[in-house]
PDB file of C-alpha atoms in Angstrom:
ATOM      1  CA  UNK A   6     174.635  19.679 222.227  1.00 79.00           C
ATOM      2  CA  UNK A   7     171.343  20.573 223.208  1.00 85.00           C
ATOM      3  CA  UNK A   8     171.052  24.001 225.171  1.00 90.00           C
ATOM      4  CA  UNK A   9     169.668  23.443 228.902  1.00 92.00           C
ATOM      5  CA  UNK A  10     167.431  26.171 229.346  1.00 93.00           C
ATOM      6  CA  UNK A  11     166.250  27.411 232.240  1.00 91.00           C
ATOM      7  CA  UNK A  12     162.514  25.840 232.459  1.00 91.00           C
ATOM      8  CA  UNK A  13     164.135  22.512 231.792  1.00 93.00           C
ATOM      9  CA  UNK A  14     166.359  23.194 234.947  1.00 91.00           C
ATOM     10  CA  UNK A  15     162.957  24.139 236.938  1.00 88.00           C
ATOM     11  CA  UNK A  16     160.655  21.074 235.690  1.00 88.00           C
ATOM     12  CA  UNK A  17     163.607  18.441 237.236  1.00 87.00           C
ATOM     13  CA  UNK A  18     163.764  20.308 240.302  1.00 82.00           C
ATOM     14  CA  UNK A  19     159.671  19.823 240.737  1.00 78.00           C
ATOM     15  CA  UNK A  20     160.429  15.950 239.357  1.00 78.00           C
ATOM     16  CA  UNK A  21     163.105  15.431 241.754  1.00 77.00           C
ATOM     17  CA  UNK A  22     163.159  18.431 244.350  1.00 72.00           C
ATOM     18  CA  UNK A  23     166.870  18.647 243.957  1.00 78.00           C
ATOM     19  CA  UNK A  24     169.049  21.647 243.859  1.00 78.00           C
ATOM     20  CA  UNK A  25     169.071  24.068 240.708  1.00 84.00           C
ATOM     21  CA  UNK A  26     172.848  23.527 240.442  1.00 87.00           C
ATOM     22  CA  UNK A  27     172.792  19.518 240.806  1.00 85.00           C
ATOM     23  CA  UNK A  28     169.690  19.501 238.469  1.00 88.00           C
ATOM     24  CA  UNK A  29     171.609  21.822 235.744  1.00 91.00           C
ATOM     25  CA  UNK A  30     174.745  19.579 235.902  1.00 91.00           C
ATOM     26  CA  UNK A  31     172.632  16.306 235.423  1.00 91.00           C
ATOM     27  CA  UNK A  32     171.127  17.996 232.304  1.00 94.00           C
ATOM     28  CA  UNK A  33     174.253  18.807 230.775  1.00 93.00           C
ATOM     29  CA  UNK A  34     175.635  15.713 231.356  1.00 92.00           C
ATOM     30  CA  UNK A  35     172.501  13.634 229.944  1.00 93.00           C
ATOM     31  CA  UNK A  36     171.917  16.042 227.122  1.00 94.00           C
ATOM     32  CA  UNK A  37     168.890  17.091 228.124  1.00 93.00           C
ATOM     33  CA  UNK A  38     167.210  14.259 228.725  1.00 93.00           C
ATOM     34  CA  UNK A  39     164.860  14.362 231.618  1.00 90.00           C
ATOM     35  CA  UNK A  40     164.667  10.724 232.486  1.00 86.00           C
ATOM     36  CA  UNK A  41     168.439  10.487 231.923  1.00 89.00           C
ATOM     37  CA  UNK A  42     169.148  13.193 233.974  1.00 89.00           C
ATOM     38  CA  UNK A  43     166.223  11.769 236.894  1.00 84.00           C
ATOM     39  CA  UNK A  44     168.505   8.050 236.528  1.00 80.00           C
ATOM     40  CA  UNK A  45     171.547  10.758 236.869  1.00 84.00           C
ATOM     41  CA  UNK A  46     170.816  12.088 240.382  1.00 81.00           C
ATOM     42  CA  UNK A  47     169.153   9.258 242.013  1.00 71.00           C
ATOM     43  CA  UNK A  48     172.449   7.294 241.644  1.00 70.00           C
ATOM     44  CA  UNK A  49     174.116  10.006 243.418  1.00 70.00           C
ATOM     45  CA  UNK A  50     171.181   9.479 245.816  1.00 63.00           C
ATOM     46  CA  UNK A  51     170.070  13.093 245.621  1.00 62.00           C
ATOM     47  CA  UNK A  52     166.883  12.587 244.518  1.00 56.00           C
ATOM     48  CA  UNK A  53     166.137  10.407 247.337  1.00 52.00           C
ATOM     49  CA  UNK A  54     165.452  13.196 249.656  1.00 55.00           C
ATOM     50  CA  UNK A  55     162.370  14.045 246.978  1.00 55.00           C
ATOM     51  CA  UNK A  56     160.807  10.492 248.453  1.00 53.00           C
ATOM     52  CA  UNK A  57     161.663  11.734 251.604  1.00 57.00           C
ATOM     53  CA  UNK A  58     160.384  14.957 252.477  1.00 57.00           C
ATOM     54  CA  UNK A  59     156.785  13.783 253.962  1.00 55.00           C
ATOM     55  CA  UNK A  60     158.509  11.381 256.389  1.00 63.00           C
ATOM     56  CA  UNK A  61     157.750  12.640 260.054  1.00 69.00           C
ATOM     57  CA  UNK A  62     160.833  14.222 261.770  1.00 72.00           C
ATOM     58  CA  UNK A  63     160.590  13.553 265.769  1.00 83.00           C
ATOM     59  CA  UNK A  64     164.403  13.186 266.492  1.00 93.00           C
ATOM     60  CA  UNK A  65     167.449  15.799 265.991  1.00 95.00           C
ATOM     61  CA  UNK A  66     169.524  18.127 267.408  1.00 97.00           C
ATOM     62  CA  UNK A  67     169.678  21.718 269.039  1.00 98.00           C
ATOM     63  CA  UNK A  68     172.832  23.938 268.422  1.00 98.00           C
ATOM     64  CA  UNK A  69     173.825  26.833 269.790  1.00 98.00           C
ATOM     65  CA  UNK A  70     177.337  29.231 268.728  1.00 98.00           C
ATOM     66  CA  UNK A  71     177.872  32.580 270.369  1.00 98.00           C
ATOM     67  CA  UNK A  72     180.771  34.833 268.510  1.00 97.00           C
ATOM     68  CA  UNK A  73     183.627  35.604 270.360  1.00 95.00           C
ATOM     69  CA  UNK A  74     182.806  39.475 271.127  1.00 95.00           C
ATOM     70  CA  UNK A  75     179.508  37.682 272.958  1.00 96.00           C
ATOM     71  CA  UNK A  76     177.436  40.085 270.904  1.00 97.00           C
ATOM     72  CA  UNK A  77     175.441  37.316 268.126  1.00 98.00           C
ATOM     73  CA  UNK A  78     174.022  34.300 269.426  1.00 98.00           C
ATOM     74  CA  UNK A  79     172.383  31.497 267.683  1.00 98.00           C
ATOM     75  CA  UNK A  80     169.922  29.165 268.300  1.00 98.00           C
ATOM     76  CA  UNK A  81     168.707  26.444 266.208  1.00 98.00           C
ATOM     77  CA  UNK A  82     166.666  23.605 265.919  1.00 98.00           C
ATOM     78  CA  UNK A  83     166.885  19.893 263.406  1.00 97.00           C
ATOM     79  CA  UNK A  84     164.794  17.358 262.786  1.00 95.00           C
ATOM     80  CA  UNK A  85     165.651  13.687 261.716  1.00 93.00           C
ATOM     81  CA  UNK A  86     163.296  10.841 261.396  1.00 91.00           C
ATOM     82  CA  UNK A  87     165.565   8.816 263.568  1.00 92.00           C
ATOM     83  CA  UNK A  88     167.759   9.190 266.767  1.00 91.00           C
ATOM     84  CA  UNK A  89     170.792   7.147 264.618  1.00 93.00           C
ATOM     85  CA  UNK A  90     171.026   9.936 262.147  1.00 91.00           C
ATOM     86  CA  UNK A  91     170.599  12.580 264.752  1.00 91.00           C
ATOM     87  CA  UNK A  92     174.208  10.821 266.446  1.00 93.00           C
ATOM     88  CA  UNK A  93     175.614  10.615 262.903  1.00 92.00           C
ATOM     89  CA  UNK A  94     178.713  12.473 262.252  1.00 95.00           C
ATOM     90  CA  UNK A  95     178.135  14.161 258.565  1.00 94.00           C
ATOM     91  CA  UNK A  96     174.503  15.221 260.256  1.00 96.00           C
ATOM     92  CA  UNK A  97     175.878  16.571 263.123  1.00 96.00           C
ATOM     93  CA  UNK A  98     178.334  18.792 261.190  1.00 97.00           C
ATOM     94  CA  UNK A  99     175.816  19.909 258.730  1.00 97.00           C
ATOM     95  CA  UNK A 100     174.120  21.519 262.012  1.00 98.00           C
ATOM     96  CA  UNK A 101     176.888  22.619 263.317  1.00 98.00           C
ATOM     97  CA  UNK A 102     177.201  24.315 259.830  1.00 98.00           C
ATOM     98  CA  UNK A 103     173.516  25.811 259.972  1.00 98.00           C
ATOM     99  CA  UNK A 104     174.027  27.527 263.236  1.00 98.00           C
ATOM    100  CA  UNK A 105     177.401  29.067 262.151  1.00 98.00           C
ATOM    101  CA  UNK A 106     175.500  30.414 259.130  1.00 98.00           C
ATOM    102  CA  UNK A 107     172.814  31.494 261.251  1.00 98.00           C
ATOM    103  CA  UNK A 108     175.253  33.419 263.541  1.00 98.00           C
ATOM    104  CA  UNK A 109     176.392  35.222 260.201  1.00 98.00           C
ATOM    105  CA  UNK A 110     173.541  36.159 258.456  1.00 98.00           C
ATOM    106  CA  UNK A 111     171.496  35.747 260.964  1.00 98.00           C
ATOM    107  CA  UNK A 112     168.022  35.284 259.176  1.00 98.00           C
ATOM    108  CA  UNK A 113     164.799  36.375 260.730  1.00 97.00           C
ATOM    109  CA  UNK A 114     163.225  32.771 259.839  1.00 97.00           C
ATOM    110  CA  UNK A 115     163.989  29.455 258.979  1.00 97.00           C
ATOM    111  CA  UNK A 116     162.281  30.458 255.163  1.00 96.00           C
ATOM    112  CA  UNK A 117     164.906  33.335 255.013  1.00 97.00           C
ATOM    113  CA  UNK A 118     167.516  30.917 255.894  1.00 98.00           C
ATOM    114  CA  UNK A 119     166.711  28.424 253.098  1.00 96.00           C
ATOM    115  CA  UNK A 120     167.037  31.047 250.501  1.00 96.00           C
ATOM    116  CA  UNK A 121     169.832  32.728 251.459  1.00 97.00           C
ATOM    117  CA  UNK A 122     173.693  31.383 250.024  1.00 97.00           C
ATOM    118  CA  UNK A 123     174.746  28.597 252.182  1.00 97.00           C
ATOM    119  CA  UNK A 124     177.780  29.813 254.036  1.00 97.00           C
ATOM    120  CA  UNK A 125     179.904  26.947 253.822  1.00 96.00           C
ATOM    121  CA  UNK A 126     179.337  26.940 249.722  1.00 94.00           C
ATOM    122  CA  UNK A 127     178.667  29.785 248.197  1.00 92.00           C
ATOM    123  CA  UNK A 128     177.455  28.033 244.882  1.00 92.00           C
ATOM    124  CA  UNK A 129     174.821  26.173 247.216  1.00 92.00           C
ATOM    125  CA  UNK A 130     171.443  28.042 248.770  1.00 94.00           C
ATOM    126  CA  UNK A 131     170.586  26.337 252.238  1.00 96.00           C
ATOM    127  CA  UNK A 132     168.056  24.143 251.128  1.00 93.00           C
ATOM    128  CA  UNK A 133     170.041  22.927 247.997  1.00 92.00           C
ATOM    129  CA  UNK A 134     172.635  22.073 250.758  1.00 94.00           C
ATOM    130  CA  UNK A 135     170.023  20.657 253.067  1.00 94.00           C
ATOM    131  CA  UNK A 136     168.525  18.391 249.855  1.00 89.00           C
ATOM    132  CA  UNK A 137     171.872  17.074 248.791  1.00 88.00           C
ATOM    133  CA  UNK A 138     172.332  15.769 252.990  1.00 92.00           C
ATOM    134  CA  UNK A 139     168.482  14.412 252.603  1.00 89.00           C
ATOM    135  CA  UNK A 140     170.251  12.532 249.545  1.00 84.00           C
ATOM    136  CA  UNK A 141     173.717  11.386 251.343  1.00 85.00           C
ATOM    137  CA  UNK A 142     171.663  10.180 254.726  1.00 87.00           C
ATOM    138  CA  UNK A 143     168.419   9.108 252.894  1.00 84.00           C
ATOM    139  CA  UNK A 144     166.575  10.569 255.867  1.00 87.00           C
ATOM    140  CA  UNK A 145     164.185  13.179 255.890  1.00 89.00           C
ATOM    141  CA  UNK A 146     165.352  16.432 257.847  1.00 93.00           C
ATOM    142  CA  UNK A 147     163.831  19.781 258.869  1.00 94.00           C
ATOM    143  CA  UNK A 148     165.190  22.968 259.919  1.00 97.00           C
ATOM    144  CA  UNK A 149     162.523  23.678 262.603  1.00 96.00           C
ATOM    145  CA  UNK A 150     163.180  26.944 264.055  1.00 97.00           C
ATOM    146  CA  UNK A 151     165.470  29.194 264.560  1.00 98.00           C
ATOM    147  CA  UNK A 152     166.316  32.418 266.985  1.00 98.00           C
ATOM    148  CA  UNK A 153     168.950  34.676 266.904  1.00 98.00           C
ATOM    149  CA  UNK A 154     170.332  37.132 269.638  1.00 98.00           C
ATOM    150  CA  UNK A 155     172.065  40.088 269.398  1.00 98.00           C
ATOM    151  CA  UNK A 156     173.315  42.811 271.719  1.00 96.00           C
ATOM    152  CA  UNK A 157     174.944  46.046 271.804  1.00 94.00           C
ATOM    153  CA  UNK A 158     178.715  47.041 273.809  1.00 93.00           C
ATOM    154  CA  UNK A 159     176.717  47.202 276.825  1.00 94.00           C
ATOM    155  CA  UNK A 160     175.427  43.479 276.660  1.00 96.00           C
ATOM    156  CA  UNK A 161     176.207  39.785 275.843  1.00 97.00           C
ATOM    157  CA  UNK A 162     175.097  36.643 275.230  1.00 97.00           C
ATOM    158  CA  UNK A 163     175.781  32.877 275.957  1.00 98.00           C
ATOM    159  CA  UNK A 164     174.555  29.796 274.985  1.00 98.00           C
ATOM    160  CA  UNK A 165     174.074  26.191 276.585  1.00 98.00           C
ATOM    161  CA  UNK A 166     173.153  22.847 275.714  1.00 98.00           C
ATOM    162  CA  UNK A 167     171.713  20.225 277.821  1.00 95.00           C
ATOM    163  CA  UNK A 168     171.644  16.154 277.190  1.00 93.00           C
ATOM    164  CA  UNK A 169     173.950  16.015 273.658  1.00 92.00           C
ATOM    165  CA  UNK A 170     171.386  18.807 271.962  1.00 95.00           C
ATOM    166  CA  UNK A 171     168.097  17.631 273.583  1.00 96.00           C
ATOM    167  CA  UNK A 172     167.778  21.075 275.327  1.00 97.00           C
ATOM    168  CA  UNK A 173     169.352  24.727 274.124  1.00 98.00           C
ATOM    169  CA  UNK A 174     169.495  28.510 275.401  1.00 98.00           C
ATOM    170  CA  UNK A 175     170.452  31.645 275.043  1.00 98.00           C
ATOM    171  CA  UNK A 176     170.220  34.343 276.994  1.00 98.00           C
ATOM    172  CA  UNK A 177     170.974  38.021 276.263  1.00 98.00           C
ATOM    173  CA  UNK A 178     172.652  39.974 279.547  1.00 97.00           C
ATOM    174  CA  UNK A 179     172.868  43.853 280.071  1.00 97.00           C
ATOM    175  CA  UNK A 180     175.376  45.715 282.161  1.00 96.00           C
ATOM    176  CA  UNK A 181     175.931  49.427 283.321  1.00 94.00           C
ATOM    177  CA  UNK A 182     179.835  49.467 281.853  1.00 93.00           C
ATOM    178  CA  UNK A 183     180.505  47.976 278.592  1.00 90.00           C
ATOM    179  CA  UNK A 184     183.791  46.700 280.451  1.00 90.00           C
ATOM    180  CA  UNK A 185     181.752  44.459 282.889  1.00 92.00           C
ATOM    181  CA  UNK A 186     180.975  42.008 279.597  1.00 89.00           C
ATOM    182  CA  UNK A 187     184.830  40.878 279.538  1.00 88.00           C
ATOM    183  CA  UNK A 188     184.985  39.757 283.180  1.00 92.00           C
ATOM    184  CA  UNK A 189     185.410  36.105 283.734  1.00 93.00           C
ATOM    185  CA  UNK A 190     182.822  36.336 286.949  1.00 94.00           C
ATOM    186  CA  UNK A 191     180.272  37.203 284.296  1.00 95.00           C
ATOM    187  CA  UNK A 192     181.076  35.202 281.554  1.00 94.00           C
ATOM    188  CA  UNK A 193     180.437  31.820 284.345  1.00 96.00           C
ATOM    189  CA  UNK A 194     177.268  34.014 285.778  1.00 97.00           C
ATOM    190  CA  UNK A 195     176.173  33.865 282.394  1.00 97.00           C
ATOM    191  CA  UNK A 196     176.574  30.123 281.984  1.00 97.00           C
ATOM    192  CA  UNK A 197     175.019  29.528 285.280  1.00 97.00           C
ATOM    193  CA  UNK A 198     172.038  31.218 284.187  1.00 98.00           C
ATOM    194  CA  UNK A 199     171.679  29.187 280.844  1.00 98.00           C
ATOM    195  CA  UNK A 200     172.250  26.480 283.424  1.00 97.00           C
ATOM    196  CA  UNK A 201     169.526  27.362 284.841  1.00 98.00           C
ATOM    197  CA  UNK A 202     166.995  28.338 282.400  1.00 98.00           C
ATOM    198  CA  UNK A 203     168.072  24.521 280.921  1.00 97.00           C
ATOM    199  CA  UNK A 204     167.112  22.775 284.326  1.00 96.00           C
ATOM    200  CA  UNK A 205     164.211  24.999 285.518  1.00 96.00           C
ATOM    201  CA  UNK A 206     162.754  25.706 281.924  1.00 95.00           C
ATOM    202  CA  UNK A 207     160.919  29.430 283.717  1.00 96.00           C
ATOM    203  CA  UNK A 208     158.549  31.024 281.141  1.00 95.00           C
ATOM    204  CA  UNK A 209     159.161  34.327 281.880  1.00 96.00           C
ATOM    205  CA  UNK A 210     161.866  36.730 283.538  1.00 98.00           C
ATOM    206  CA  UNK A 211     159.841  38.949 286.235  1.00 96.00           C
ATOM    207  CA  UNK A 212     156.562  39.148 287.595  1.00 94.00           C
ATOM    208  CA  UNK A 213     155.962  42.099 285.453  1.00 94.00           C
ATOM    209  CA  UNK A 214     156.449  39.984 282.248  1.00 96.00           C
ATOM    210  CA  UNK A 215     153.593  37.911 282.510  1.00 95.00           C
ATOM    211  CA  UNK A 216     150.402  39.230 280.175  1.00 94.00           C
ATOM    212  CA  UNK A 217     148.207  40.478 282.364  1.00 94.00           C
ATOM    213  CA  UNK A 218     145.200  37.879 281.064  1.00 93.00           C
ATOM    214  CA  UNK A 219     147.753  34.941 281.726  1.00 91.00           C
ATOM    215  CA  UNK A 220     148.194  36.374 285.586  1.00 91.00           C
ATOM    216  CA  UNK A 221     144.151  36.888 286.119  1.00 90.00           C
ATOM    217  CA  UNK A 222     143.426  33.240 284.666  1.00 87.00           C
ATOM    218  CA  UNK A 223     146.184  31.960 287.236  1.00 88.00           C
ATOM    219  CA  UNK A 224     144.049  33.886 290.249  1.00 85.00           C
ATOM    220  CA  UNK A 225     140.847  32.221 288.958  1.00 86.00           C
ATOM    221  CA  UNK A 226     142.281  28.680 289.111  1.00 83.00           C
ATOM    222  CA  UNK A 227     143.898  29.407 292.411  1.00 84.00           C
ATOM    223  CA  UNK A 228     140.283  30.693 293.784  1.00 82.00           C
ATOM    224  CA  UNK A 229     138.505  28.231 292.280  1.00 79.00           C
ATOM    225  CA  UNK A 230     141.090  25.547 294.704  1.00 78.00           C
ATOM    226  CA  UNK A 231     139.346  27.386 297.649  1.00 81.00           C
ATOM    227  CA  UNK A 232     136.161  28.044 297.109  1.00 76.00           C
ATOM    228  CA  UNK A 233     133.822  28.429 300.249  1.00 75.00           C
ATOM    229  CA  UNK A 234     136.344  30.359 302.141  1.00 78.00           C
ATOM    230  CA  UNK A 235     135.793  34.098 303.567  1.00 79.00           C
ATOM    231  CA  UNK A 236     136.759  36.293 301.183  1.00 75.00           C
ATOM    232  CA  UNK A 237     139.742  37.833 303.361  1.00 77.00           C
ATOM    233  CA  UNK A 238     140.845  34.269 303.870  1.00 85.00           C
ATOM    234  CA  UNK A 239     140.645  33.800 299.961  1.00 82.00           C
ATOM    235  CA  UNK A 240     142.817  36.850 299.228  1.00 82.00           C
ATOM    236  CA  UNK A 241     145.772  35.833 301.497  1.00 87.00           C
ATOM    237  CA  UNK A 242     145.441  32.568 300.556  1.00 88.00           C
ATOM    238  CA  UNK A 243     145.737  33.610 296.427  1.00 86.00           C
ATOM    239  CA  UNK A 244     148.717  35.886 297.504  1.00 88.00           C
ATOM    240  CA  UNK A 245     150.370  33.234 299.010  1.00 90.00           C
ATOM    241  CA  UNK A 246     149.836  30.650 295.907  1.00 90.00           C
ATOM    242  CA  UNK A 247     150.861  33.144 293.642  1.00 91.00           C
ATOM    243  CA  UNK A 248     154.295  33.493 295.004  1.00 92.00           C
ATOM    244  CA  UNK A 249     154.432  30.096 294.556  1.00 92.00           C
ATOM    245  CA  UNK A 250     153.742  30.484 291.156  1.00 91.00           C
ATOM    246  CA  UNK A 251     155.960  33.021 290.507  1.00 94.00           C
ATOM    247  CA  UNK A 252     158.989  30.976 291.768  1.00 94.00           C
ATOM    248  CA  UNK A 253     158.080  28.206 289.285  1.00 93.00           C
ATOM    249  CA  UNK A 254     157.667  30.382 286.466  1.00 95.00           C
ATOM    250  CA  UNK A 255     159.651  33.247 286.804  1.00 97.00           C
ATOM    251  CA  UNK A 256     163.741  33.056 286.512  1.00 98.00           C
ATOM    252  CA  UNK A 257     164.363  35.309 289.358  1.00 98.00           C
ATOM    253  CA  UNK A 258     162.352  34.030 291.333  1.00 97.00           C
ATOM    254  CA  UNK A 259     163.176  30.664 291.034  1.00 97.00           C
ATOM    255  CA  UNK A 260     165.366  28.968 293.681  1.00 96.00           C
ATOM    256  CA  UNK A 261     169.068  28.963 292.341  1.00 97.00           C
ATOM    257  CA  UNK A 262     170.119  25.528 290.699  1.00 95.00           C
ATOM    258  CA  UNK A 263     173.553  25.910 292.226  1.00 95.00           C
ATOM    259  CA  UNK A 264     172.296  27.068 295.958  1.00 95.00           C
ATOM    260  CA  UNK A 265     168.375  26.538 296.133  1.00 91.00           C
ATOM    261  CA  UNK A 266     168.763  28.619 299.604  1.00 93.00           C
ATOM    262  CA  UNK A 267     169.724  31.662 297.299  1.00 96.00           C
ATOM    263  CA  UNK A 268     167.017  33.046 294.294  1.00 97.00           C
ATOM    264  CA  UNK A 269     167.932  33.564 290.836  1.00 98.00           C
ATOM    265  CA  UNK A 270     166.991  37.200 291.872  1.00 97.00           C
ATOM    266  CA  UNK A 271     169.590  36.734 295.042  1.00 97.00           C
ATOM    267  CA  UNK A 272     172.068  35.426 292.712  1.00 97.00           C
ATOM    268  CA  UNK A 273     172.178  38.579 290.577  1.00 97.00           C
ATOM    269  CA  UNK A 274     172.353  41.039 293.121  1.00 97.00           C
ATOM    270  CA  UNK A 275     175.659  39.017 294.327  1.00 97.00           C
ATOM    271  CA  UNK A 276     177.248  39.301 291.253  1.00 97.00           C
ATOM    272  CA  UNK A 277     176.006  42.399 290.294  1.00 97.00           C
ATOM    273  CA  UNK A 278     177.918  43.707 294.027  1.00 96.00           C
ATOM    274  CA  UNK A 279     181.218  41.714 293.305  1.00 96.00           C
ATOM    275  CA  UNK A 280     182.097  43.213 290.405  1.00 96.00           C
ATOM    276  CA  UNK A 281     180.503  46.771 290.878  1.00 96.00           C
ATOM    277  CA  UNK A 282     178.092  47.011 288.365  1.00 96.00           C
ATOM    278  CA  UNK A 283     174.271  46.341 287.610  1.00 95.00           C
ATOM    279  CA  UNK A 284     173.519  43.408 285.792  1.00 96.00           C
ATOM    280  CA  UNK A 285     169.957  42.749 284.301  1.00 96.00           C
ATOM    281  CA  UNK A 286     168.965  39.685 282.150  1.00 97.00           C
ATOM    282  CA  UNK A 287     167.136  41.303 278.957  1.00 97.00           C
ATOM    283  CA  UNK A 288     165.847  37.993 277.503  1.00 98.00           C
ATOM    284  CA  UNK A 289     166.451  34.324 277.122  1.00 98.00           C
ATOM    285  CA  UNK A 290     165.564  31.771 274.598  1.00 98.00           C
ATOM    286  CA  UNK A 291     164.810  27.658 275.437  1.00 98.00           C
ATOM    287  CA  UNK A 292     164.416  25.316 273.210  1.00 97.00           C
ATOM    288  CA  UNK A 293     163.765  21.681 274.172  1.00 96.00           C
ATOM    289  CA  UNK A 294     163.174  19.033 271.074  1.00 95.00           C
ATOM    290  CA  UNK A 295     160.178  18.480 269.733  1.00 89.00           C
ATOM    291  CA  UNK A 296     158.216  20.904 271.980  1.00 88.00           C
TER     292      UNK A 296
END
């Protein structure tokens, strides 16, 4: 029996770019042989993902998964070459998987997450689990990106996706009274506002969030529009236009999805009233595919 050392498990993964554990177990069971063990995995189709890997990935799926305290939330991103594999079943769970494990461990990047154990099998890191799906699917697929949320008693979080996984966000939610987070008013205010970050797709939360060199090139295209005027015209003119830009890019100032008489900013105070406490959205994440 020929002992399977540790560079011979290493040169089949760089043949093959399969898992150390599936590349190990082919070894031992062809002896050692490399081009045994190569014949070995490609009938289990794992070394298919190894022909696979520079095949462009334009479809996939978002996921989102919030725990059940509200204080993690998740947000990921997959790629497929095709939309047929993004619908697929073993695909879709796999992602479902990766967000779950996300949630957990909650890695600061989508490298961290490849190294770290695989959640769902221990024995497995992420990418070993994402090369053996490569090999089931014979697609290529890409973990993209990645964000994860958390918050403290006095916060929350909630997710939402739009069109089956085309569109995904979280957003993070801060009240006065760690108590306010358990209300069912909030929990749906916090949908709405996913709801509406989904439809509306704002870049920022506030006025006050917008870098001040992104604000002053905004003025010079707006001046530029109206060149010629007097320059006490011009100013009133800009002011006006940028309120205008605010409400497109700004989530309270954006007209409410739900009751586009009302702001997002109109919206909050109302809730904020009903149930006695002062609600302020921290942050928000949106991720549309392929972006």
């Amino acid at each position: 029996m020929v002992e399977i050392t540790a560079k011979m498990v290493k040169e089949l993964r760089d043949k093959t770019n399969v898992g150390m554990m599936d590349c190990k177990a082919a070894l031992i069971e062809a002896n050692g042989d490399m081009e045994k063990s190569i014949e070995i995995l490609r009938k289990k189709g794992l070394a298919v993902a190894a022909k696979r890997s520079g095949k462009e990935t334009k479809e996939g799926v978002i996921a989102a998964l919030v725990s059940p305290d509200a204080r993690v939330g998740a947000l990921v991103e997959v790629n497929s070459e095709t939309d047929f594999v993004a619908r697929n079943e073993i695909f879709r769970t796999f992602v479902a998987n990766i967000v779950e494990h996300i949630m957990l461990k909650k890695p600061k990047n989508v490298e961290e997450l490849l190294s770290q154990k695989f959640v769902k099998n221990d024995s497995l890191t992420v990418q070993e689990a994402l090369t053996e799906l490569m090999g089931k699917i014979g697609e290529n697929i890409k973990i993209r990106r990645l964000e994860v949320l958390c918050s403290d008693e006095k916060g929350a979080i909630a997710d939402y996706i739009h069109m089956g996984g085309k569109i995904g966000v979280l957003i993070k939610v801060g009240f006065g009274n760690e108590a306010t987070g358990n209300l069912s008013e909030v929990r749906e205010f916090m949908k709405n506002l996913c709801m509406q970050i989904a439809a509306s797709s704002p870049l920022f939360i506030r006025e006050s969030d917008i870098p001040a060199q992104v604000l002053e090139k905004e003025k010079e295209i707006q001046k530029a529009q109206i060149k010629g005027k007097p320059d006490n015209i011009v100013d009133k003119i800009v002011e006006g236009k940028m309120k205008k830009y605010y409400s497109e890019v700004c989530l309270i100032h954006q007209p409410y999805v739900k009751e586009q008489k009302m702001s997002v900013k109109d919206y909050i105070s109302s809730v904020s009233k009903a149930v006695n406490d002062n609600i302020d959205v921290v942050c928000f994440i949106r991720f549309m595919l392929g972006e």
